[in-house]
CSV table of C-alpha atoms in Angstrom, one decimal:
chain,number,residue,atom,x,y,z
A,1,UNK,CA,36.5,-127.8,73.2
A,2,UNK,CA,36.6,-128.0,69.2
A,3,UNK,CA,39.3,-127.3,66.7
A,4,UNK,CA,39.5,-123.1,66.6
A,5,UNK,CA,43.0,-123.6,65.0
A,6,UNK,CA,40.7,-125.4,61.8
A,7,UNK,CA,40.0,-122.0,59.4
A,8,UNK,CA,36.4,-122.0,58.3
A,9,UNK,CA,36.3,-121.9,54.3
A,10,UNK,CA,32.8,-120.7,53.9
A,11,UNK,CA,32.6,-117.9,51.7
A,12,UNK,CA,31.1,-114.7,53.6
A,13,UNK,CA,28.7,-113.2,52.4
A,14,UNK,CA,26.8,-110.4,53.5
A,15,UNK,CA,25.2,-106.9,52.7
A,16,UNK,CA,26.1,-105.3,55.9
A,17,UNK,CA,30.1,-105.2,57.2
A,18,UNK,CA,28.6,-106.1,61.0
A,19,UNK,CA,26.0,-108.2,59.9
A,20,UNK,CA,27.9,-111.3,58.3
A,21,UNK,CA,25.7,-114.7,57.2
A,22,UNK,CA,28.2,-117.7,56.5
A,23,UNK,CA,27.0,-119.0,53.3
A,24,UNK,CA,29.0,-121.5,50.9
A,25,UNK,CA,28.0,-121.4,47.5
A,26,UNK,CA,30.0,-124.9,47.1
A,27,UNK,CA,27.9,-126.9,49.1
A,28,UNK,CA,25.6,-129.6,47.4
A,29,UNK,CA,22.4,-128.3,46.3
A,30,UNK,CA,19.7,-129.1,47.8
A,31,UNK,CA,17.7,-132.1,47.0
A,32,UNK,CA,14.2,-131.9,45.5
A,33,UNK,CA,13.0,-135.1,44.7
A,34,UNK,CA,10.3,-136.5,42.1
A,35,UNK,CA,8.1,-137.5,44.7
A,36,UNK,CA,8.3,-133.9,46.3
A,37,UNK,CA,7.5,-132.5,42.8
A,38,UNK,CA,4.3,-134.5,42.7
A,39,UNK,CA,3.3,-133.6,45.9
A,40,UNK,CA,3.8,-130.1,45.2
A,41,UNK,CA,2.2,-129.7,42.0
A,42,UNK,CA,-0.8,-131.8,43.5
A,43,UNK,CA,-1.5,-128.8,46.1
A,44,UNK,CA,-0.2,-126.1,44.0
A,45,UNK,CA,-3.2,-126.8,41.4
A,46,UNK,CA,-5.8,-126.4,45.0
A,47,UNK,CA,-3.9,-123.4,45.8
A,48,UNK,CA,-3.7,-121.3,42.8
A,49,UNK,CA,-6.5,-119.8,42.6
A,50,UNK,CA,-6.1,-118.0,46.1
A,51,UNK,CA,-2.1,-117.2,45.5
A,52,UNK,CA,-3.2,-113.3,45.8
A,53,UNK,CA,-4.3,-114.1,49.4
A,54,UNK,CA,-2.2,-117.0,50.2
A,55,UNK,CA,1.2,-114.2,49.6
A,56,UNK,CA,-0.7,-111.7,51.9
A,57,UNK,CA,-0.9,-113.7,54.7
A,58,UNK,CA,2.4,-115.2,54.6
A,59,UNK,CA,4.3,-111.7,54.5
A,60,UNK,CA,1.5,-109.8,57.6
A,61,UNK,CA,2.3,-113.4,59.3
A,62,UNK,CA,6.0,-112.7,58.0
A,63,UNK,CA,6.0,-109.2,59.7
A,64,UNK,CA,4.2,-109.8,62.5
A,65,UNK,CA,7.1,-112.7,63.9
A,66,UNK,CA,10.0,-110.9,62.6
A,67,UNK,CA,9.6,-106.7,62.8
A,68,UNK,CA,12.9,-106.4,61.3
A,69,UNK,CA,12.4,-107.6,57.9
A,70,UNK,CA,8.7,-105.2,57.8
A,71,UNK,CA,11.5,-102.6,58.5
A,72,UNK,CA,13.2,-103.3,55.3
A,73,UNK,CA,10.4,-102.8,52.8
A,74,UNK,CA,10.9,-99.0,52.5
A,75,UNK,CA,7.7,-99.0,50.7
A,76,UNK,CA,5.2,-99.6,53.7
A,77,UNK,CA,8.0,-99.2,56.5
A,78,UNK,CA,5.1,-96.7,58.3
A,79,UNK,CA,2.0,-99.0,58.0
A,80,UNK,CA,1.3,-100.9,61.3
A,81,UNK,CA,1.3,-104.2,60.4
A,82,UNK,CA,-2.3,-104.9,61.0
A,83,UNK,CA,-3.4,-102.6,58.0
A,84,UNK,CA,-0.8,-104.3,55.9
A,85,UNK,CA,-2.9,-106.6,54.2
A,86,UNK,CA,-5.1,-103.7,52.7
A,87,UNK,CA,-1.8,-102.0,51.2
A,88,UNK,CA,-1.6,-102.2,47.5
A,89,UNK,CA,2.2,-102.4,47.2
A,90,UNK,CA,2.1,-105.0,49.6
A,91,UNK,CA,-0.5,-107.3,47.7
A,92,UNK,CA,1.5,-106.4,44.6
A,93,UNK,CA,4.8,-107.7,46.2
A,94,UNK,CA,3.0,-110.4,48.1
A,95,UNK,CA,1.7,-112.0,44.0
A,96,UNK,CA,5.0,-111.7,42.4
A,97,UNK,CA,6.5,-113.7,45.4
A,98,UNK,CA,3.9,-116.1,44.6
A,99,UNK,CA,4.3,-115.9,41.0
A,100,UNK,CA,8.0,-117.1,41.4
A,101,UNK,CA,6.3,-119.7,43.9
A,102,UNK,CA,4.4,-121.0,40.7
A,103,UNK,CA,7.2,-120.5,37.8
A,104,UNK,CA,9.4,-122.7,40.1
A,105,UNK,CA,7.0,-125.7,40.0
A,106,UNK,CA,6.2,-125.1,36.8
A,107,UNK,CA,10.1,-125.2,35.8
A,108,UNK,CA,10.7,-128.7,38.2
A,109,UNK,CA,11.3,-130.5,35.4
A,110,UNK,CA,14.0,-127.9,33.9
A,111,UNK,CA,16.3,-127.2,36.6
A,112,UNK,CA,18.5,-124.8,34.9
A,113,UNK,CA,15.5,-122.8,34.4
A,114,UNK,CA,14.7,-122.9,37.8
A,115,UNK,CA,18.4,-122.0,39.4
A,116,UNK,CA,18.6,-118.8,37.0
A,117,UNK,CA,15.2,-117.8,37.8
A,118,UNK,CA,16.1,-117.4,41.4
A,119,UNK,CA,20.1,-116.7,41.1
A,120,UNK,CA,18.5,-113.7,39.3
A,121,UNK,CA,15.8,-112.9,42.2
A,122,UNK,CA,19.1,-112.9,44.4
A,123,UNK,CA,20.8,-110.6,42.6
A,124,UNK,CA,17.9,-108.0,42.4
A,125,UNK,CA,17.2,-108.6,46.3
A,126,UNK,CA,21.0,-107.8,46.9
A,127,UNK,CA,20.7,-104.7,44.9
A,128,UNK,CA,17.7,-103.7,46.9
A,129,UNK,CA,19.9,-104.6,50.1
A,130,UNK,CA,18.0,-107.5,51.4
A,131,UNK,CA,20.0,-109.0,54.0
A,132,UNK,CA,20.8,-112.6,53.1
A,133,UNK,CA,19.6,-114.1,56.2
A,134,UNK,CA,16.3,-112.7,55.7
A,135,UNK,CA,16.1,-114.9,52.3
A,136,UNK,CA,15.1,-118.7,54.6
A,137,UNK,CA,12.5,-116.1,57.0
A,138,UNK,CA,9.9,-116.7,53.5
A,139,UNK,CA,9.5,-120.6,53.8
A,140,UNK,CA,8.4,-121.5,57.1
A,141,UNK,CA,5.9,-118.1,56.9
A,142,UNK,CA,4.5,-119.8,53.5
A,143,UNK,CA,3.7,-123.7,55.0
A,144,UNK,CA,2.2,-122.3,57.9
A,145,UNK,CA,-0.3,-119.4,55.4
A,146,UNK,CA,-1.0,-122.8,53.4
A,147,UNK,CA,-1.3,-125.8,56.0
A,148,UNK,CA,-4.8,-124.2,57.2
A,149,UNK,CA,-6.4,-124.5,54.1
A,150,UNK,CA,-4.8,-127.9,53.1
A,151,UNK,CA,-5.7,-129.4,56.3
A,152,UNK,CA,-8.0,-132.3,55.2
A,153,UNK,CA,-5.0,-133.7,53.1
A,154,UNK,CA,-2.2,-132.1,54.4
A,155,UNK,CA,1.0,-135.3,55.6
A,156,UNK,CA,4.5,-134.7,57.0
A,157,UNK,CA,5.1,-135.4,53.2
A,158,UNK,CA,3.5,-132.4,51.5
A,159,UNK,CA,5.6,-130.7,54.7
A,160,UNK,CA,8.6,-132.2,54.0
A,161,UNK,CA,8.2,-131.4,49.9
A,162,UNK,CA,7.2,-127.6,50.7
A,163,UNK,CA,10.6,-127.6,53.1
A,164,UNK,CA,12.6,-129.3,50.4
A,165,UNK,CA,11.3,-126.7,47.0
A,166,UNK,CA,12.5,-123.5,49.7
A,167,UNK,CA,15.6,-124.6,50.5
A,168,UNK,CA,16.2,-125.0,46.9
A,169,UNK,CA,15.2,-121.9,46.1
A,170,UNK,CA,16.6,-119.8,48.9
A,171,UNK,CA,19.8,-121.9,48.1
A,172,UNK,CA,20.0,-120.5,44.4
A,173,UNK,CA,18.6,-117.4,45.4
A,174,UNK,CA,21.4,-117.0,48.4
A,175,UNK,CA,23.5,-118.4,45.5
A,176,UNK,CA,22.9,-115.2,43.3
A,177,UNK,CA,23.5,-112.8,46.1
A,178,UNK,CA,26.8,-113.7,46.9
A,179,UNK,CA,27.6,-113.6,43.3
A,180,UNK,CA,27.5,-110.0,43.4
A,181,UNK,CA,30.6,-108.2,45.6
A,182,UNK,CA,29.6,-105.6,48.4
């Protein structure tokens, strides 16, 4: 049946009292390895040039899946989804998410640089009220905006790298939230 005597030691961390995410800021980071930076920075430097549209279609696609986290943008709560991708504030959002896409392969090779860049992010999202299980929705939405257009060299490897770089970054970033009480 399991051990319910055993207390669970993840910290809890949360923005909302009913709404609790277990999250332990002591577990390992993530790994992110050399390989995966390579791969990264190889499709990054196709990409680039089309971040404005790549970051529009991952949050409409982002929306469209999970309703919920459209509700918590207060800024374009009342625009229907579908005429999203014309919204200025949206395409605003939508290239600063990218831009911290880029500064975080840019900064691979400093990884200090790259934790406080998105510790930081997790502290503003907190103060904004972001629920913290909202923070691993962005990944999976951004591989499937960019495996379309990659598809003539796209591998389980660039996958696994693109996988591996958000889950280091929503680790830091998740990191940074709880860092701040309720």
């Amino acid at each position: 049946m399991g051990n319910i005597h055993v207390k669970d030691r993840r910290r809890k961390c949360s923005n909302h009292q009913n709404n609790i995410t277990l999250f332990r800021p002591t577990d390992q980071e993530p790994i992110l390895s050399d390989t995966d930076g390579r791969l990264l920075t190889e499709v990054w430097s196709r990409l680039k040039d089309d971040i404005h549209k790549v970051g529009v279609i991952t949050f409409v696609s982002l929306f469209e899946t999970h309703p919920e986290v459209h509700d918590a943008f207060m800024s374009f709560r009342a625009i229907n989804t579908s005429e999203l991708e014309y919204n200025a504030i949206l395409r605003q959002h939508a290239l600063r998410v990218m831009g911290t896409v880029d500064k975080c392969i840019t900064r691979l090779d400093n990884r200090e640089k790259l934790r406080e860049l998105m510790a930081e992010l997790g502290i503003r999202h907190k103060n904004y009220s972001v629920k913290i299980e909202f923070i691993d929705l962005m990944g999976p939405q951004f591989i499937s905006s960019i495996k379309p257009h990659l598809h003539h060299i796209w591998t389980e490897e660039h996958e696994r790298a693109w996988e591996n770089l958000f889950r280091l970054m929503c680790y830091h970033m998740k990191k940074g939230m709880c860092s701040i009480q309720d």
